[in-house]
Structures are given as C-alpha cells and as structure tokens.
Amino acid sequence: MEEERFIPSSQLIINDDNSAFHIHLKPEQLRDKIILVGDPGRVSMVASYFDSIDYDVSSREFHAIAGKYKGKDLMCISHGIGADNIEIVITELDALANIDFATRKVKKQKRTLELVRIGTSGSLQYDLKLGDYVIAERGMGFDGILNFYKDRDKVCDLKFEKEFCEFVKWDKLWAAPYVVEADKDLVERIGRDDMLRGNTIASVGFYAPQGREVRLKLKDPELINKIEEFRYEGRPITNFEMESACLQGMAKLLGHKAMTVCCIIAQRREEDANTDYKPAVERLVTTVLDRI
C-alpha cells in the first residue's frame, strides 16, 4: 500500500487556477490516451486530424490540445527536448490523474494513462533506412534521471545495463545508463508489420553524447563505434533519440503504459540525413491515432 501523506506545495506546485505548475493543465482536462511530441508546433499538426477540439493550452515549451478522433477522447502534449522535460511532463500528468488537488493526497483509486511518444531519430545500423519507423522496445537512458528514484532496479534490465557498460568501457564520470522496456500491450497494438522493434538509446544531449564533434573534442571518440558493434541477446542498438527511456521508466514506476516510436531522419553510418521528413512523420501520426 502506498503511504498516505500530505504533499506540500514545495513538492508539488499547483497554480492559482488549479492547474499543474509547468504544463498548466487542470485535472478535468486530462485524457487517458495521450500523444507526446517534442516540438510544440507539432501539437497543432497532430490536432489538425482531430474531429473536434476541447481546449488548446500553451505554457513555455508545453503545448496541449485535446479533442476527439474517430470517437476517441485523446490529447496531444509537447515536452520539448530531453529527459529532464519528460520527467516534468510525466510527473505532472500523473499528478493530474492520481493526486487530489484539493486535499493534496494520493487518490486510493489509481488511473492508468496510455502514453505514446512520436519522435524523430538517427539510425545506427545500415539496414535501418531514412523513413523507417522504429519502436523503442527497449530504451536506454544516458541521462541518469531514473537513478534518482527508488525501485528503479525493479523496472530496468540490469543484465543489459551491465553487459553494455562492460563492452563500451563506460566512463565512471558519466551517469549510469538504465534500460527500460516499452509497455508490451501498447507495442502490440501500435506496432505492426510497418514498424520495426529496436534497442534505442535516449541520449542526454544532441552533440557530444551522440558522437557529434563541432568545436569541442569528444572524451571517447570511439564510443559510437562501440555502440554500433554492441549486441545484446544477438540484437544491436538501433537508433538514437533523447526521451524514450525516461518516459518508459517513469511510466512503469507510476503504473502507466508508455512507448516511443520514431521516424528515422538520419543515417549515421552513411552520414545521410533527410530534412524534408514532415510527410513521413505525418503518416506516422495518423497511424498512431488510428491504433491508440
């Protein structure tokens, strides 16, 4: 049983209008089916497919629109770039679902959210091409956020973590990686023959942590090569993005269902990229909307 306690305002800030501090949504505005995207502008694109709109709320990088799509109540919210933003969004969405804002106590009856992140990604393998859709069946976080939470070991693949760190000779100054599976039910429902299953790295940054060198030198110039060569149970690391592991880890700890599916827009091994990727992402959006 979860301990009943009063959650003070220093731990959970609630705005004067009874909305969650960062995302500015109120409990009655929450939907159980949620699409997450990084770009606030992409929320309007997703919502353009809705049959009706209930609300449109923006605050900083967090933009949310709710409505109906083919009879389904759902919402789309942006989270910006990086795992730190994902932690904020998932914590506040869960608060809307499972904390009584009037009493500041956790509700006895828990609500389960379905969270599907649609993103873009860079491929790390030759057979993963521009325009392919890849589900982060396992997300590996380089950000370290889940390590701050109790019971992270209960939701993580510890064997994967150990074998990976030993193979790439992980630097002790970097945050310890954590590996979390996507929700199996969501993966089966959303992912069909048109989506690949991958081992996805959720990097803590876009440049050096993903092996990009602009002016500053890399601590380990061979890290990306080692990542490309690593195999776990015969399967490679497929792609880079920045949020899947934290999303999937936080969701598991909180009792929600989550997964990430990305459109490949860069091929790192062939040093190729597609800047005209919007049509492919829009096809992915409509596919997820139909299946969620």
Coordinates of C-alpha atoms in Angstrom, one line a residue:
M1 CA 0.0 0.0 0.0
E2 CA 1.2 3.5 -0.9
E3 CA 1.7 5.6 2.2
E4 CA -1.0 8.3 2.6
R5 CA 0.7 11.6 3.1
F6 CA 0.0 15.3 2.5
I7 CA 2.1 16.6 -0.4
P8 CA 3.2 20.2 0.4
S9 CA 3.3 22.9 -2.2
S10 CA 7.2 22.8 -2.2
Q11 CA 6.9 19.3 -3.6
L12 CA 4.0 19.8 -6.0
I13 CA 3.3 23.3 -7.1
I14 CA -0.3 24.0 -8.1
N15 CA -1.1 27.3 -9.9
D16 CA -3.8 29.6 -8.6
D17 CA -6.1 28.4 -11.3
N18 CA -5.8 24.8 -10.0
S19 CA -3.5 23.8 -12.9
A20 CA -0.2 21.8 -12.7
F21 CA 2.7 24.2 -12.4
H22 CA 4.6 23.7 -15.7
I23 CA 2.1 22.2 -18.1
H24 CA -0.8 24.5 -17.0
L25 CA -3.5 21.7 -17.3
K26 CA -6.3 21.2 -14.8
P27 CA -7.3 17.7 -13.6
E28 CA -10.6 17.8 -15.6
Q29 CA -8.6 18.5 -18.8
L30 CA -6.6 15.2 -18.6
R31 CA -7.4 12.4 -21.1
D32 CA -6.4 8.8 -20.7
K33 CA -5.0 8.4 -24.2
I34 CA -2.0 10.8 -24.7
I35 CA 0.2 11.5 -27.7
L36 CA 3.6 13.1 -26.8
V37 CA 5.7 15.1 -29.2
G38 CA 8.9 17.1 -28.7
D39 CA 8.0 20.2 -30.8
P40 CA 5.2 22.4 -29.6
G41 CA 4.4 23.3 -33.2
R42 CA 3.8 19.6 -33.9
V43 CA 0.9 19.5 -31.5
S44 CA -1.2 21.6 -33.9
M45 CA -0.3 19.3 -36.7
V46 CA -1.5 16.3 -34.7
A47 CA -4.6 18.1 -33.6
S48 CA -5.4 19.0 -37.2
Y49 CA -6.6 15.4 -37.6
F50 CA -9.0 15.7 -34.6
D51 CA -12.7 15.8 -35.4
S52 CA -13.3 18.3 -32.6
I53 CA -11.2 20.4 -30.2
D54 CA -11.9 20.7 -26.5
Y55 CA -9.1 23.1 -25.4
D56 CA -5.7 24.5 -26.5
V57 CA -3.3 25.4 -23.7
S58 CA 0.3 26.6 -24.0
S59 CA 3.0 27.3 -21.4
R60 CA 6.7 27.6 -22.3
E61 CA 7.6 24.5 -24.4
F62 CA 4.5 22.7 -23.2
H63 CA 1.6 22.9 -25.6
A64 CA -1.5 20.7 -25.2
I65 CA -4.6 20.2 -27.3
A66 CA -7.4 17.8 -26.5
G67 CA -10.3 16.6 -28.6
K68 CA -12.0 13.7 -30.3
Y69 CA -10.6 11.5 -33.1
K70 CA -12.9 8.9 -34.6
G71 CA -14.9 8.8 -31.4
K72 CA -11.8 8.5 -29.1
D73 CA -11.1 11.1 -26.4
L74 CA -7.4 12.0 -26.5
M75 CA -4.9 14.7 -26.1
C76 CA -1.5 15.7 -27.6
I77 CA 1.1 17.5 -25.5
S78 CA 4.6 18.6 -26.3
H79 CA 7.5 18.0 -23.9
G80 CA 10.4 19.9 -25.5
I81 CA 13.8 18.3 -25.9
G82 CA 15.4 16.0 -23.4
A83 CA 14.7 13.7 -20.5
D84 CA 14.5 16.5 -17.9
N85 CA 11.4 17.8 -19.7
I86 CA 9.9 14.3 -19.9
E87 CA 10.3 13.9 -16.1
I88 CA 8.3 17.2 -15.6
V89 CA 5.5 16.2 -18.0
I90 CA 5.0 12.7 -16.8
T91 CA 5.1 13.7 -13.1
E92 CA 2.5 16.4 -13.7
L93 CA 0.3 14.3 -15.9
D94 CA 0.3 11.6 -13.2
A95 CA -0.4 14.2 -10.6
L96 CA -3.5 15.3 -12.6
A97 CA -4.6 11.6 -12.7
N98 CA -3.7 10.4 -9.2
I99 CA -3.5 13.3 -6.8
D100 CA -6.5 15.1 -5.3
F101 CA -5.5 18.8 -5.9
A102 CA -7.9 19.9 -3.1
T103 CA -6.6 17.6 -0.3
R104 CA -3.0 17.2 -1.8
K105 CA -3.2 13.4 -1.1
V106 CA -2.8 10.5 -3.4
K107 CA -6.1 9.0 -4.6
K108 CA -6.9 5.5 -3.5
Q109 CA -8.3 4.6 -6.9
K110 CA -5.5 4.9 -9.4
R111 CA -5.9 6.0 -13.1
T112 CA -3.8 4.4 -15.8
L113 CA -2.7 6.6 -18.7
E114 CA -1.6 5.4 -22.2
L115 CA 1.3 7.5 -23.4
V116 CA 2.7 7.2 -26.9
R117 CA 5.6 9.4 -27.9
I118 CA 6.1 10.1 -31.6
G119 CA 9.6 11.4 -32.4
T120 CA 12.4 11.5 -34.9
S121 CA 15.6 9.6 -34.7
G122 CA 19.0 8.8 -36.1
S123 CA 19.8 5.2 -37.3
L124 CA 22.9 3.4 -36.1
Q125 CA 22.6 0.4 -38.4
Y126 CA 22.9 0.1 -42.2
D127 CA 19.6 -1.8 -42.5
L128 CA 17.6 0.9 -40.8
K129 CA 16.8 3.5 -43.6
L130 CA 15.5 7.0 -43.8
G131 CA 11.7 7.0 -43.3
D132 CA 11.6 3.7 -41.3
Y133 CA 9.5 3.7 -38.2
V134 CA 11.2 2.2 -35.1
I135 CA 9.6 1.4 -31.7
A136 CA 11.9 1.7 -28.7
E137 CA 11.1 -1.8 -27.5
R138 CA 14.0 -1.1 -25.0
G139 CA 15.0 2.4 -24.2
M140 CA 18.5 3.0 -22.7
G141 CA 18.8 6.3 -20.9
F142 CA 22.1 8.1 -20.7
D143 CA 20.6 11.0 -18.6
G144 CA 20.6 9.3 -15.2
I145 CA 17.2 10.6 -14.2
L146 CA 15.7 7.3 -13.2
N147 CA 18.6 6.6 -10.9
F148 CA 17.3 9.3 -8.6
Y149 CA 14.1 7.3 -8.0
K150 CA 13.6 4.4 -5.5
D151 CA 12.9 1.0 -7.1
R152 CA 14.5 1.8 -10.5
D153 CA 16.1 -1.7 -10.5
K154 CA 12.6 -3.2 -10.4
V155 CA 11.7 -1.8 -13.8
C156 CA 15.1 -2.0 -15.5
D157 CA 17.0 -4.6 -17.5
L158 CA 20.1 -4.9 -15.2
K159 CA 21.8 -7.6 -17.3
F160 CA 21.6 -5.4 -20.4
E161 CA 23.0 -2.4 -18.5
K162 CA 25.9 -4.5 -17.1
E163 CA 26.9 -6.0 -20.5
F164 CA 26.6 -2.7 -22.3
C165 CA 28.8 -0.8 -19.8
E166 CA 31.5 -3.5 -19.8
F167 CA 31.5 -3.7 -23.6
V168 CA 31.9 0.0 -24.3
K169 CA 34.0 0.6 -21.2
W170 CA 31.6 3.2 -19.8
D171 CA 33.4 6.2 -18.2
K172 CA 32.8 6.4 -14.4
L173 CA 32.2 10.1 -14.7
W174 CA 29.1 9.6 -16.9
A175 CA 25.6 8.9 -15.4
A176 CA 25.0 5.2 -15.2
P177 CA 22.8 4.0 -18.1
Y178 CA 19.4 2.5 -17.4
V179 CA 17.3 0.2 -19.7
V180 CA 13.5 0.0 -19.6
E181 CA 11.2 -1.9 -21.9
A182 CA 8.2 -0.3 -23.5
D183 CA 4.7 -1.5 -22.4
K184 CA 4.1 -4.8 -24.2
D185 CA 0.4 -4.2 -24.7
L186 CA 0.9 -0.8 -26.4
V187 CA 3.7 -2.2 -28.6
E188 CA 1.5 -5.0 -29.8
R189 CA -1.4 -2.6 -30.5
I190 CA 0.6 0.3 -32.1
G191 CA 3.4 -1.7 -33.8
R192 CA 2.6 -4.0 -36.7
D193 CA 4.5 -5.1 -39.8
D194 CA 5.1 -1.4 -40.7
M195 CA 7.2 -0.7 -37.6
L196 CA 10.5 -2.2 -36.5
R197 CA 11.4 -3.1 -32.9
G198 CA 14.6 -1.6 -31.6
N199 CA 17.0 -1.1 -28.8
T200 CA 17.0 2.7 -28.6
I201 CA 19.5 5.0 -26.9
A202 CA 17.9 8.0 -25.2
S203 CA 20.9 10.3 -25.2
V204 CA 21.5 13.1 -22.7
G205 CA 22.5 15.5 -25.4
F206 CA 22.4 16.0 -29.1
Y207 CA 26.1 16.7 -29.8
A208 CA 28.9 15.0 -27.9
P209 CA 26.7 12.4 -26.2
Q210 CA 25.7 11.3 -29.7
G211 CA 29.2 11.4 -31.0
R212 CA 29.0 14.7 -32.8
E213 CA 32.1 16.9 -32.8
V214 CA 31.8 20.6 -33.7
R215 CA 34.5 22.6 -31.8
L216 CA 34.9 20.7 -28.6
K217 CA 36.7 17.3 -28.6
L218 CA 35.0 14.1 -27.5
K219 CA 36.1 12.3 -24.4
D220 CA 35.8 8.9 -26.1
P221 CA 35.9 9.3 -29.9
E222 CA 35.3 5.5 -30.3
L223 CA 32.1 5.4 -28.2
I224 CA 29.7 5.5 -31.2
N225 CA 31.6 2.7 -33.0
K226 CA 31.5 0.6 -29.9
I227 CA 27.7 1.2 -29.5
E228 CA 27.2 0.2 -33.1
E229 CA 29.1 -3.0 -32.6
F230 CA 27.4 -4.0 -29.3
R231 CA 24.9 -6.8 -29.3
Y232 CA 22.5 -7.9 -26.5
E233 CA 20.9 -11.3 -27.0
G234 CA 22.0 -11.1 -30.6
R235 CA 20.3 -7.7 -31.3
P236 CA 22.1 -4.4 -31.9
I237 CA 21.5 -0.8 -30.7
T238 CA 19.3 0.5 -33.5
N239 CA 18.9 4.3 -33.1
F240 CA 19.5 7.4 -31.1
E241 CA 16.8 9.8 -29.7
M242 CA 16.6 11.6 -26.4
E243 CA 13.5 10.8 -24.3
S244 CA 12.2 7.1 -24.6
A245 CA 14.0 5.6 -21.6
C246 CA 12.9 8.3 -19.1
L247 CA 9.3 8.2 -20.4
Q248 CA 9.1 4.4 -20.2
G249 CA 10.8 4.2 -16.8
M250 CA 8.7 6.9 -15.2
A251 CA 5.6 5.4 -16.6
K252 CA 6.4 1.9 -15.2
L253 CA 7.2 3.3 -11.8
L254 CA 3.9 5.2 -11.7
G255 CA 1.8 2.4 -13.1
H256 CA 1.1 3.8 -16.6
K257 CA 1.7 2.4 -20.1
A258 CA 4.2 4.1 -22.4
M259 CA 6.2 3.6 -25.6
T260 CA 8.1 5.6 -28.1
V261 CA 8.0 5.2 -31.9
C262 CA 10.4 7.3 -34.1
C263 CA 10.7 8.1 -37.8
I264 CA 14.3 7.7 -38.9
I265 CA 15.5 11.0 -40.4
A266 CA 19.3 10.5 -40.2
Q267 CA 21.5 7.5 -41.2
R268 CA 24.6 7.9 -39.0
R269 CA 26.7 5.2 -40.7
E270 CA 26.1 6.5 -44.2
E271 CA 26.3 10.1 -42.9
D272 CA 23.0 10.9 -44.6
A273 CA 20.1 13.0 -43.4
N274 CA 16.6 13.9 -44.5
T275 CA 15.5 17.5 -43.7
D276 CA 12.2 17.0 -45.6
Y277 CA 10.8 14.4 -43.2
K278 CA 7.5 16.0 -42.3
P279 CA 5.4 13.9 -44.7
A280 CA 6.8 10.7 -43.2
V281 CA 6.1 12.0 -39.6
E282 CA 2.5 12.9 -40.6
R283 CA 1.9 9.4 -41.9
L284 CA 3.3 8.1 -38.5
V285 CA 0.9 10.4 -36.6
T286 CA -2.2 9.2 -38.4
T287 CA -1.1 5.6 -38.0
V288 CA -0.7 6.1 -34.2
L289 CA -4.0 8.0 -33.9
D290 CA -5.8 5.1 -35.6
R291 CA -4.3 2.5 -33.3
I292 CA -4.1 4.1 -29.9

